[in-house]
Structures are given as structure tokens and as C-alpha cells.
């Protein structure tokens, strides 16, 4: 439950249901939320249909729903034969050697991190500069996946049918991350905002070190565009299934190692 501001556009100043409304009335509305990307402040619900109604509150079950914890998502070992000599040499870098990072990527229902729903989680654990295992699962968003989102990530309603919801998979997700620094591409503009929102809803706080490879690439003035795919192409990092969480998170982990080497090479010129 919660509150949302509703807007109803009408041609008549008086009369009809709007004219009959009084404080305390219960109403049923139909409509849609305004486009979150082009709105200001909290999202507003645009009402297309409005009618008076009565609710039998004695029949409403207001008990707290039972929370389930998903423990069925496997952590998959990773051995990439495409790791080249440069990636192996990064193991000796002080920011890489002996350290573990977790790269994160969300696929979602939309572009607004304050409103979108997660539909896939991908995480890759990188130790000594090499990806050693990854975690990937579809997530049931509880709503139909918009066609615009499916066109980008190629994830459709049947894919997430029967998948765990975000609350049930969250404990295993955070266990995989642990206290490791988290890496994401455009994390500060998207993935970290989503993760912080999800954790806040559960009364938790994101305390890990957060690393954004997009911001690092911008600061280092890496040639070319700084989308994940473009940077992977520049650094010769395989990205076989772009805009899928499992592929993006593995590529992001490798990109971070490449950026560390790139920064070091800049200093030694």
C-alpha cells in the first residue's frame, strides 16, 4: 500500500462522478503512470476511467505475506579460454593482485532506475584479474515486460515465468557479493541506484565500495564512445550476448582489469 498523485482530465466542470465525489469516497480508477523519463518529482497516475465503489474490508487479508528465500540459483565456475596474455599479466598489478571484485549487471523493464523492475541479475566474481565464477538468474518482475525492453534485452514474459521475485533472490545475491567492491558500467547512473532502492525496501543499506567503469573510461579519455560494447571492442574483450546480464557482467569485470592496465600505461608514458 502507499500513496500516489492521480490526475483526471475532464471536459466538464461539474456533473458526473467527479461532481458527486466527496471526501472519504472510495473510487475505482483505470489508467497508467506517466512516462517516468519525462516527468518531474514523484510519478503521477493519469486516470482514464473513474467510478464510485464500495469495499468489504472484512474480506481483505491484511496479514504480512510469508517471505520465501530462493536458494536454487547455482554459482557457475568460469574458465574463459579467450583470456589473453594481457589479461593474465594484469594479475601482477597491485590493484588486481590478491583482490576480489564482483561485477554486477541488471536487465530491467525500463530506463528509469527509480521505477523499473529487475528481470535478470548477472554477477561475475573476479579474483587476481580473472573471472572465476558467475551468478545469473531471471527475476519475475510481477508485471508484463514492456515490448521496448524486450527489444533491447531479448527477454520476454515466458522467460521470467516461474522465476524467483527480487525479494526471494536478494539474500543469495548479497551473499555472493559479500563485502567485495562492486563493479558496474554506468553503475552510478543506473545499477547502483536500483540495488540501493531494492535494499532500502528491505531495510538494508549498500555499503560496498562502488566502481563505475563508465566514469573511469571518461576520466581516462579512452578513445571512442564509452558504451560497454564500444569499450569491449576497443580493448578486444569478447561480448557475445550484449544486453544480457550474464554476458554484460563478465565483460564489465574484464573491462575493469583492462582500464587498470590502460591507466598504468598512461602514467608510464
PDB file of C-alpha atoms in Angstrom:
ATOM      1  CA  UNK A   1       0.000   0.000   0.000  1.00  0.00           C
ATOM      2  CA  UNK A   2       1.009   3.602  -0.482  1.00  0.00           C
ATOM      3  CA  UNK A   3       0.033   6.911  -1.980  1.00  0.00           C
ATOM      4  CA  UNK A   4       0.242   8.268  -5.495  1.00  0.00           C
ATOM      5  CA  UNK A   5      -0.954  11.514  -7.019  1.00  0.00           C
ATOM      6  CA  UNK A   6      -3.717  10.940  -9.562  1.00  0.00           C
ATOM      7  CA  UNK A   7      -4.709  13.304 -12.365  1.00  0.00           C
ATOM      8  CA  UNK A   8      -8.032  13.205 -14.195  1.00  0.00           C
ATOM      9  CA  UNK A   9      -8.594  15.369 -17.260  1.00  0.00           C
ATOM     10  CA  UNK A  10     -12.252  16.165 -17.941  1.00  0.00           C
ATOM     11  CA  UNK A  11     -14.160  18.400 -20.324  1.00  0.00           C
ATOM     12  CA  UNK A  12     -16.978  19.051 -17.871  1.00  0.00           C
ATOM     13  CA  UNK A  13     -16.504  21.292 -14.864  1.00  0.00           C
ATOM     14  CA  UNK A  14     -19.400  19.755 -12.922  1.00  0.00           C
ATOM     15  CA  UNK A  15     -21.583  16.694 -13.002  1.00  0.00           C
ATOM     16  CA  UNK A  16     -20.837  13.001 -13.491  1.00  0.00           C
ATOM     17  CA  UNK A  17     -18.778  11.048 -10.986  1.00  0.00           C
ATOM     18  CA  UNK A  18     -16.351  13.918 -10.406  1.00  0.00           C
ATOM     19  CA  UNK A  19     -19.213  16.210  -9.459  1.00  0.00           C
ATOM     20  CA  UNK A  20     -20.534  13.645  -6.983  1.00  0.00           C
ATOM     21  CA  UNK A  21     -17.223  12.992  -5.227  1.00  0.00           C
ATOM     22  CA  UNK A  22     -16.921  13.820  -1.525  1.00  0.00           C
ATOM     23  CA  UNK A  23     -14.087  13.453   0.973  1.00  0.00           C
ATOM     24  CA  UNK A  24     -13.845   9.854   2.126  1.00  0.00           C
ATOM     25  CA  UNK A  25     -15.354   8.315  -1.000  1.00  0.00           C
ATOM     26  CA  UNK A  26     -13.840   5.094  -2.288  1.00  0.00           C
ATOM     27  CA  UNK A  27     -13.246   5.086  -6.023  1.00  0.00           C
ATOM     28  CA  UNK A  28     -12.007   2.659  -8.652  1.00  0.00           C
ATOM     29  CA  UNK A  29      -9.769   4.077 -11.354  1.00  0.00           C
ATOM     30  CA  UNK A  30      -8.191   2.841 -14.542  1.00  0.00           C
ATOM     31  CA  UNK A  31      -5.272   4.493 -16.327  1.00  0.00           C
ATOM     32  CA  UNK A  32      -1.489   4.436 -16.482  1.00  0.00           C
ATOM     33  CA  UNK A  33       1.569   6.080 -14.968  1.00  0.00           C
ATOM     34  CA  UNK A  34       3.038   8.988 -16.888  1.00  0.00           C
ATOM     35  CA  UNK A  35       6.339   8.473 -18.652  1.00  0.00           C
ATOM     36  CA  UNK A  36       8.899   8.498 -15.825  1.00  0.00           C
ATOM     37  CA  UNK A  37      11.669   9.804 -18.086  1.00  0.00           C
ATOM     38  CA  UNK A  38       9.766  12.992 -18.874  1.00  0.00           C
ATOM     39  CA  UNK A  39       8.119  13.666 -15.504  1.00  0.00           C
ATOM     40  CA  UNK A  40       9.190  15.804 -12.579  1.00  0.00           C
ATOM     41  CA  UNK A  41       9.047  14.735  -8.939  1.00  0.00           C
ATOM     42  CA  UNK A  42       7.109  11.638  -7.941  1.00  0.00           C
ATOM     43  CA  UNK A  43       5.395   9.677 -10.755  1.00  0.00           C
ATOM     44  CA  UNK A  44       1.720  10.553 -11.304  1.00  0.00           C
ATOM     45  CA  UNK A  45      -1.121   8.262 -12.327  1.00  0.00           C
ATOM     46  CA  UNK A  46      -3.172   9.558 -15.264  1.00  0.00           C
ATOM     47  CA  UNK A  47      -6.794   8.478 -14.756  1.00  0.00           C
ATOM     48  CA  UNK A  48      -8.778   7.498 -17.856  1.00  0.00           C
ATOM     49  CA  UNK A  49     -11.819   5.959 -16.111  1.00  0.00           C
ATOM     50  CA  UNK A  50     -13.297   6.715 -12.691  1.00  0.00           C
ATOM     51  CA  UNK A  51     -16.218   5.189 -10.787  1.00  0.00           C
ATOM     52  CA  UNK A  52     -17.519   5.058  -7.222  1.00  0.00           C
ATOM     53  CA  UNK A  53     -17.301   1.720  -5.424  1.00  0.00           C
ATOM     54  CA  UNK A  54     -17.609   0.003  -2.042  1.00  0.00           C
ATOM     55  CA  UNK A  55     -15.072  -2.361  -0.482  1.00  0.00           C
ATOM     56  CA  UNK A  56     -15.891  -5.121   2.006  1.00  0.00           C
ATOM     57  CA  UNK A  57     -12.884  -4.581   4.255  1.00  0.00           C
ATOM     58  CA  UNK A  58     -13.812  -7.576   6.411  1.00  0.00           C
ATOM     59  CA  UNK A  59     -12.875  -9.804   3.470  1.00  0.00           C
ATOM     60  CA  UNK A  60      -9.450  -8.220   2.960  1.00  0.00           C
ATOM     61  CA  UNK A  61      -6.455 -10.248   4.170  1.00  0.00           C
ATOM     62  CA  UNK A  62      -4.018  -7.652   5.505  1.00  0.00           C
ATOM     63  CA  UNK A  63      -1.619 -10.125   7.101  1.00  0.00           C
ATOM     64  CA  UNK A  64       2.062  -9.925   6.204  1.00  0.00           C
ATOM     65  CA  UNK A  65       2.789 -12.242   3.264  1.00  0.00           C
ATOM     66  CA  UNK A  66       5.130 -15.125   4.024  1.00  0.00           C
ATOM     67  CA  UNK A  67       8.582 -14.402   2.683  1.00  0.00           C
ATOM     68  CA  UNK A  68      10.371 -17.143   0.761  1.00  0.00           C
ATOM     69  CA  UNK A  69      14.106 -17.330   0.262  1.00  0.00           C
ATOM     70  CA  UNK A  70      15.425 -18.607  -3.060  1.00  0.00           C
ATOM     71  CA  UNK A  71      18.386 -20.949  -2.668  1.00  0.00           C
ATOM     72  CA  UNK A  72      18.252 -22.616  -6.062  1.00  0.00           C
ATOM     73  CA  UNK A  73      20.360 -20.274  -8.216  1.00  0.00           C
ATOM     74  CA  UNK A  74      23.649 -22.043  -8.978  1.00  0.00           C
ATOM     75  CA  UNK A  75      27.005 -20.301  -8.841  1.00  0.00           C
ATOM     76  CA  UNK A  76      28.739 -21.406 -12.042  1.00  0.00           C
ATOM     77  CA  UNK A  77      32.537 -21.853 -12.318  1.00  0.00           C
ATOM     78  CA  UNK A  78      34.027 -19.862 -15.183  1.00  0.00           C
ATOM     79  CA  UNK A  79      37.042 -20.739 -17.307  1.00  0.00           C
ATOM     80  CA  UNK A  80      37.485 -18.481 -20.317  1.00  0.00           C
ATOM     81  CA  UNK A  81      39.931 -19.651 -22.953  1.00  0.00           C
ATOM     82  CA  UNK A  82      39.638 -16.182 -24.534  1.00  0.00           C
ATOM     83  CA  UNK A  83      41.594 -14.623 -21.631  1.00  0.00           C
ATOM     84  CA  UNK A  84      44.659 -13.390 -23.414  1.00  0.00           C
ATOM     85  CA  UNK A  85      48.205 -12.717 -22.239  1.00  0.00           C
ATOM     86  CA  UNK A  86      47.397  -9.111 -21.360  1.00  0.00           C
ATOM     87  CA  UNK A  87      44.607 -10.190 -19.005  1.00  0.00           C
ATOM     88  CA  UNK A  88      46.840 -12.776 -17.347  1.00  0.00           C
ATOM     89  CA  UNK A  89      49.600 -10.189 -16.855  1.00  0.00           C
ATOM     90  CA  UNK A  90      47.098  -7.929 -15.034  1.00  0.00           C
ATOM     91  CA  UNK A  91      47.286 -10.374 -12.109  1.00  0.00           C
ATOM     92  CA  UNK A  92      50.548  -8.714 -11.061  1.00  0.00           C
ATOM     93  CA  UNK A  93      49.033  -5.224 -10.825  1.00  0.00           C
ATOM     94  CA  UNK A  94      48.692  -4.035  -7.190  1.00  0.00           C
ATOM     95  CA  UNK A  95      45.051  -3.052  -7.696  1.00  0.00           C
ATOM     96  CA  UNK A  96      44.284  -6.517  -9.080  1.00  0.00           C
ATOM     97  CA  UNK A  97      46.680  -8.980  -7.466  1.00  0.00           C
ATOM     98  CA  UNK A  98      45.237 -10.723  -4.405  1.00  0.00           C
ATOM     99  CA  UNK A  99      41.937  -8.846  -4.682  1.00  0.00           C
ATOM    100  CA  UNK A 100      38.403  -9.968  -5.448  1.00  0.00           C
ATOM    101  CA  UNK A 101      35.728  -7.880  -7.149  1.00  0.00           C
ATOM    102  CA  UNK A 102      32.141  -8.633  -8.147  1.00  0.00           C
ATOM    103  CA  UNK A 103      30.814  -7.189 -11.406  1.00  0.00           C
ATOM    104  CA  UNK A 104      27.046  -6.580 -11.485  1.00  0.00           C
ATOM    105  CA  UNK A 105      24.526  -6.044 -14.249  1.00  0.00           C
ATOM    106  CA  UNK A 106      20.737  -5.730 -14.148  1.00  0.00           C
ATOM    107  CA  UNK A 107      18.365  -6.181 -17.057  1.00  0.00           C
ATOM    108  CA  UNK A 108      15.096  -4.402 -16.346  1.00  0.00           C
ATOM    109  CA  UNK A 109      11.691  -3.331 -17.620  1.00  0.00           C
ATOM    110  CA  UNK A 110      12.708   0.268 -18.356  1.00  0.00           C
ATOM    111  CA  UNK A 111      15.286   3.044 -18.305  1.00  0.00           C
ATOM    112  CA  UNK A 112      14.207   4.839 -15.120  1.00  0.00           C
ATOM    113  CA  UNK A 113      16.110   3.347 -12.132  1.00  0.00           C
ATOM    114  CA  UNK A 114      13.508   4.728  -9.713  1.00  0.00           C
ATOM    115  CA  UNK A 115      10.630   2.847 -11.350  1.00  0.00           C
ATOM    116  CA  UNK A 116      11.909  -0.122 -13.370  1.00  0.00           C
ATOM    117  CA  UNK A 117      11.646  -3.748 -12.295  1.00  0.00           C
ATOM    118  CA  UNK A 118      14.559  -6.186 -12.439  1.00  0.00           C
ATOM    119  CA  UNK A 119      14.096  -9.129 -14.833  1.00  0.00           C
ATOM    120  CA  UNK A 120      17.627 -10.580 -14.848  1.00  0.00           C
ATOM    121  CA  UNK A 121      20.593 -10.415 -12.476  1.00  0.00           C
ATOM    122  CA  UNK A 122      24.126 -11.188 -13.593  1.00  0.00           C
ATOM    123  CA  UNK A 123      27.176 -11.131 -11.324  1.00  0.00           C
ATOM    124  CA  UNK A 124      30.754 -12.228 -12.013  1.00  0.00           C
ATOM    125  CA  UNK A 125      33.418 -12.771  -9.364  1.00  0.00           C
ATOM    126  CA  UNK A 126      36.908 -11.716 -10.476  1.00  0.00           C
ATOM    127  CA  UNK A 127      39.977 -12.759  -8.475  1.00  0.00           C
ATOM    128  CA  UNK A 128      43.539 -11.805  -9.418  1.00  0.00           C
ATOM    129  CA  UNK A 129      42.238 -10.171 -12.587  1.00  0.00           C
ATOM    130  CA  UNK A 130      40.433 -13.246 -13.909  1.00  0.00           C
ATOM    131  CA  UNK A 131      36.728 -14.142 -13.800  1.00  0.00           C
ATOM    132  CA  UNK A 132      36.408 -17.356 -11.760  1.00  0.00           C
ATOM    133  CA  UNK A 133      32.634 -17.798 -11.398  1.00  0.00           C
ATOM    134  CA  UNK A 134      29.336 -16.101 -12.115  1.00  0.00           C
ATOM    135  CA  UNK A 135      25.756 -15.939 -10.872  1.00  0.00           C
ATOM    136  CA  UNK A 136      22.822 -15.459 -13.224  1.00  0.00           C
ATOM    137  CA  UNK A 137      19.069 -15.688 -12.791  1.00  0.00           C
ATOM    138  CA  UNK A 138      15.886 -14.417 -14.338  1.00  0.00           C
ATOM    139  CA  UNK A 139      13.633 -12.470 -11.951  1.00  0.00           C
ATOM    140  CA  UNK A 140       9.846 -12.287 -12.033  1.00  0.00           C
ATOM    141  CA  UNK A 141       9.046  -8.539 -12.128  1.00  0.00           C
ATOM    142  CA  UNK A 142       5.372  -9.056 -11.243  1.00  0.00           C
ATOM    143  CA  UNK A 143       4.300  -7.079 -14.322  1.00  0.00           C
ATOM    144  CA  UNK A 144       4.329  -7.729 -18.078  1.00  0.00           C
ATOM    145  CA  UNK A 145       7.687  -6.877 -19.664  1.00  0.00           C
ATOM    146  CA  UNK A 146       7.240  -3.861 -21.982  1.00  0.00           C
ATOM    147  CA  UNK A 147       7.931  -4.504 -25.661  1.00  0.00           C
ATOM    148  CA  UNK A 148      10.573  -1.733 -25.714  1.00  0.00           C
ATOM    149  CA  UNK A 149      12.563  -3.529 -23.013  1.00  0.00           C
ATOM    150  CA  UNK A 150      12.291  -6.902 -24.743  1.00  0.00           C
ATOM    151  CA  UNK A 151      13.597  -5.380 -27.963  1.00  0.00           C
ATOM    152  CA  UNK A 152      16.773  -4.372 -26.116  1.00  0.00           C
ATOM    153  CA  UNK A 153      17.492  -7.383 -23.896  1.00  0.00           C
ATOM    154  CA  UNK A 154      15.568 -10.106 -25.764  1.00  0.00           C
ATOM    155  CA  UNK A 155      13.871 -11.198 -22.524  1.00  0.00           C
ATOM    156  CA  UNK A 156      10.144 -11.941 -22.707  1.00  0.00           C
ATOM    157  CA  UNK A 157       7.362 -12.848 -20.287  1.00  0.00           C
ATOM    158  CA  UNK A 158       7.737 -16.631 -20.796  1.00  0.00           C
ATOM    159  CA  UNK A 159      11.428 -16.337 -19.846  1.00  0.00           C
ATOM    160  CA  UNK A 160      10.648 -14.998 -16.372  1.00  0.00           C
ATOM    161  CA  UNK A 161       7.591 -17.164 -15.716  1.00  0.00           C
ATOM    162  CA  UNK A 162       8.279 -19.204 -12.585  1.00  0.00           C
ATOM    163  CA  UNK A 163      11.461 -17.244 -11.788  1.00  0.00           C
ATOM    164  CA  UNK A 164      12.012 -16.005  -8.210  1.00  0.00           C
ATOM    165  CA  UNK A 165      10.954 -12.485  -7.317  1.00  0.00           C
ATOM    166  CA  UNK A 166      13.572  -9.938  -6.304  1.00  0.00           C
ATOM    167  CA  UNK A 167      12.877 -10.272  -2.565  1.00  0.00           C
ATOM    168  CA  UNK A 168      13.428 -14.025  -2.535  1.00  0.00           C
ATOM    169  CA  UNK A 169      16.657 -13.939  -4.554  1.00  0.00           C
ATOM    170  CA  UNK A 170      18.148 -10.925  -2.747  1.00  0.00           C
ATOM    171  CA  UNK A 171      19.732 -12.862   0.189  1.00  0.00           C
ATOM    172  CA  UNK A 172      21.641 -15.179  -2.158  1.00  0.00           C
ATOM    173  CA  UNK A 173      22.619 -12.231  -4.318  1.00  0.00           C
ATOM    174  CA  UNK A 174      24.081 -10.302  -1.390  1.00  0.00           C
ATOM    175  CA  UNK A 175      25.815 -13.446  -0.106  1.00  0.00           C
ATOM    176  CA  UNK A 176      27.565 -13.775  -3.482  1.00  0.00           C
ATOM    177  CA  UNK A 177      28.676 -10.118  -3.320  1.00  0.00           C
ATOM    178  CA  UNK A 178      29.733 -10.235   0.325  1.00  0.00           C
ATOM    179  CA  UNK A 179      31.997  -7.294   1.207  1.00  0.00           C
ATOM    180  CA  UNK A 180      33.749  -7.237  -2.184  1.00  0.00           C
ATOM    181  CA  UNK A 181      33.939  -3.990  -4.169  1.00  0.00           C
ATOM    182  CA  UNK A 182      31.217  -3.930  -6.850  1.00  0.00           C
ATOM    183  CA  UNK A 183      31.873  -3.051 -10.492  1.00  0.00           C
ATOM    184  CA  UNK A 184      29.172  -1.906 -12.924  1.00  0.00           C
ATOM    185  CA  UNK A 185      29.122   0.001 -16.203  1.00  0.00           C
ATOM    186  CA  UNK A 186      27.159   3.216 -15.612  1.00  0.00           C
ATOM    187  CA  UNK A 187      26.571   1.856 -12.121  1.00  0.00           C
ATOM    188  CA  UNK A 188      26.253   5.288 -10.511  1.00  0.00           C
ATOM    189  CA  UNK A 189      23.639   6.257 -13.073  1.00  0.00           C
ATOM    190  CA  UNK A 190      21.668   3.020 -13.074  1.00  0.00           C
ATOM    191  CA  UNK A 191      22.576  -0.346 -11.480  1.00  0.00           C
ATOM    192  CA  UNK A 192      23.679   1.018  -8.091  1.00  0.00           C
ATOM    193  CA  UNK A 193      20.565   3.186  -7.859  1.00  0.00           C
ATOM    194  CA  UNK A 194      18.402   0.119  -8.476  1.00  0.00           C
ATOM    195  CA  UNK A 195      20.320  -2.002  -5.962  1.00  0.00           C
ATOM    196  CA  UNK A 196      20.173   0.732  -3.308  1.00  0.00           C
ATOM    197  CA  UNK A 197      16.401   1.065  -3.847  1.00  0.00           C
ATOM    198  CA  UNK A 198      15.852  -2.690  -3.537  1.00  0.00           C
ATOM    199  CA  UNK A 199      17.945  -2.865  -0.361  1.00  0.00           C
ATOM    200  CA  UNK A 200      16.187   0.166   1.136  1.00  0.00           C
ATOM    201  CA  UNK A 201      12.819  -1.521   0.608  1.00  0.00           C
ATOM    202  CA  UNK A 202      14.145  -4.401   2.741  1.00  0.00           C
ATOM    203  CA  UNK A 203      15.557  -2.106   5.436  1.00  0.00           C
ATOM    204  CA  UNK A 204      19.139  -2.650   4.263  1.00  0.00           C
ATOM    205  CA  UNK A 205      21.914  -0.331   3.089  1.00  0.00           C
ATOM    206  CA  UNK A 206      24.518  -0.653   0.356  1.00  0.00           C
ATOM    207  CA  UNK A 207      27.939  -0.236   1.993  1.00  0.00           C
ATOM    208  CA  UNK A 208      30.299  -1.830  -0.533  1.00  0.00           C
ATOM    209  CA  UNK A 209      32.877   0.135  -2.491  1.00  0.00           C
ATOM    210  CA  UNK A 210      31.273   1.022  -5.822  1.00  0.00           C
ATOM    211  CA  UNK A 211      33.282   1.212  -9.047  1.00  0.00           C
ATOM    212  CA  UNK A 212      31.832   2.611 -12.288  1.00  0.00           C
ATOM    213  CA  UNK A 213      33.734   1.608 -15.429  1.00  0.00           C
ATOM    214  CA  UNK A 214      31.926   4.250 -17.488  1.00  0.00           C
ATOM    215  CA  UNK A 215      33.212   7.008 -15.207  1.00  0.00           C
ATOM    216  CA  UNK A 216      36.736   5.537 -15.268  1.00  0.00           C
ATOM    217  CA  UNK A 217      36.716   5.421 -19.080  1.00  0.00           C
ATOM    218  CA  UNK A 218      35.518   9.042 -19.175  1.00  0.00           C
ATOM    219  CA  UNK A 219      38.225  10.177 -16.741  1.00  0.00           C
ATOM    220  CA  UNK A 220      40.944   8.361 -18.708  1.00  0.00           C
ATOM    221  CA  UNK A 221      39.669   9.733 -22.033  1.00  0.00           C
ATOM    222  CA  UNK A 222      39.683   6.300 -23.639  1.00  0.00           C
ATOM    223  CA  UNK A 223      39.363   6.838 -27.422  1.00  0.00           C
ATOM    224  CA  UNK A 224      35.948   6.302 -28.992  1.00  0.00           C
ATOM    225  CA  UNK A 225      32.489   6.014 -27.474  1.00  0.00           C
ATOM    226  CA  UNK A 226      32.156   4.683 -23.956  1.00  0.00           C
ATOM    227  CA  UNK A 227      29.211   2.325 -24.225  1.00  0.00           C
ATOM    228  CA  UNK A 228      30.046  -1.129 -22.890  1.00  0.00           C
ATOM    229  CA  UNK A 229      30.094  -2.679 -26.346  1.00  0.00           C
ATOM    230  CA  UNK A 230      32.333   0.029 -27.778  1.00  0.00           C
ATOM    231  CA  UNK A 231      34.853  -0.239 -24.939  1.00  0.00           C
ATOM    232  CA  UNK A 232      34.890  -4.034 -25.208  1.00  0.00           C
ATOM    233  CA  UNK A 233      35.659  -3.686 -28.899  1.00  0.00           C
ATOM    234  CA  UNK A 234      38.456  -1.173 -28.197  1.00  0.00           C
ATOM    235  CA  UNK A 235      40.084  -3.454 -25.591  1.00  0.00           C
ATOM    236  CA  UNK A 236      39.404  -6.662 -27.572  1.00  0.00           C
ATOM    237  CA  UNK A 237      37.114  -8.106 -24.891  1.00  0.00           C
ATOM    238  CA  UNK A 238      34.562 -10.666 -26.123  1.00  0.00           C
ATOM    239  CA  UNK A 239      30.927  -9.634 -25.633  1.00  0.00           C
ATOM    240  CA  UNK A 240      28.911 -12.373 -27.260  1.00  0.00           C
ATOM    241  CA  UNK A 241      25.410 -11.598 -25.975  1.00  0.00           C
ATOM    242  CA  UNK A 242      25.169  -7.856 -25.247  1.00  0.00           C
ATOM    243  CA  UNK A 243      22.310  -6.611 -23.065  1.00  0.00           C
ATOM    244  CA  UNK A 244      22.027  -9.921 -21.261  1.00  0.00           C
ATOM    245  CA  UNK A 245      23.087  -9.673 -17.636  1.00  0.00           C
ATOM    246  CA  UNK A 246      25.341 -12.742 -17.534  1.00  0.00           C
ATOM    247  CA  UNK A 247      27.320 -11.576 -20.592  1.00  0.00           C
ATOM    248  CA  UNK A 248      27.500  -7.916 -19.596  1.00  0.00           C
ATOM    249  CA  UNK A 249      28.740  -8.593 -16.069  1.00  0.00           C
ATOM    250  CA  UNK A 250      31.579 -10.851 -17.283  1.00  0.00           C
ATOM    251  CA  UNK A 251      32.579  -8.272 -19.896  1.00  0.00           C
ATOM    252  CA  UNK A 252      32.416  -5.485 -17.276  1.00  0.00           C
ATOM    253  CA  UNK A 253      34.764  -7.372 -14.955  1.00  0.00           C
ATOM    254  CA  UNK A 254      37.278  -7.785 -17.777  1.00  0.00           C
ATOM    255  CA  UNK A 255      36.825  -4.156 -18.786  1.00  0.00           C
ATOM    256  CA  UNK A 256      37.776  -3.008 -15.286  1.00  0.00           C
ATOM    257  CA  UNK A 257      41.027  -5.006 -15.478  1.00  0.00           C
ATOM    258  CA  UNK A 258      41.705  -3.518 -18.928  1.00  0.00           C
ATOM    259  CA  UNK A 259      41.107   0.016 -17.634  1.00  0.00           C
ATOM    260  CA  UNK A 260      43.531  -0.568 -14.749  1.00  0.00           C
ATOM    261  CA  UNK A 261      46.215  -1.552 -17.273  1.00  0.00           C
ATOM    262  CA  UNK A 262      45.290   1.372 -19.532  1.00  0.00           C
ATOM    263  CA  UNK A 263      45.662   3.865 -16.656  1.00  0.00           C
ATOM    264  CA  UNK A 264      49.007   2.340 -15.693  1.00  0.00           C
ATOM    265  CA  UNK A 265      50.270   2.610 -19.273  1.00  0.00           C
ATOM    266  CA  UNK A 266      49.246   6.286 -19.358  1.00  0.00           C
ATOM    267  CA  UNK A 267      51.311   7.014 -16.223  1.00  0.00           C
ATOM    268  CA  UNK A 268      54.393   5.273 -17.608  1.00  0.00           C
ATOM    269  CA  UNK A 269      54.457   7.193 -20.900  1.00  0.00           C
TER     270      UNK A 269
END
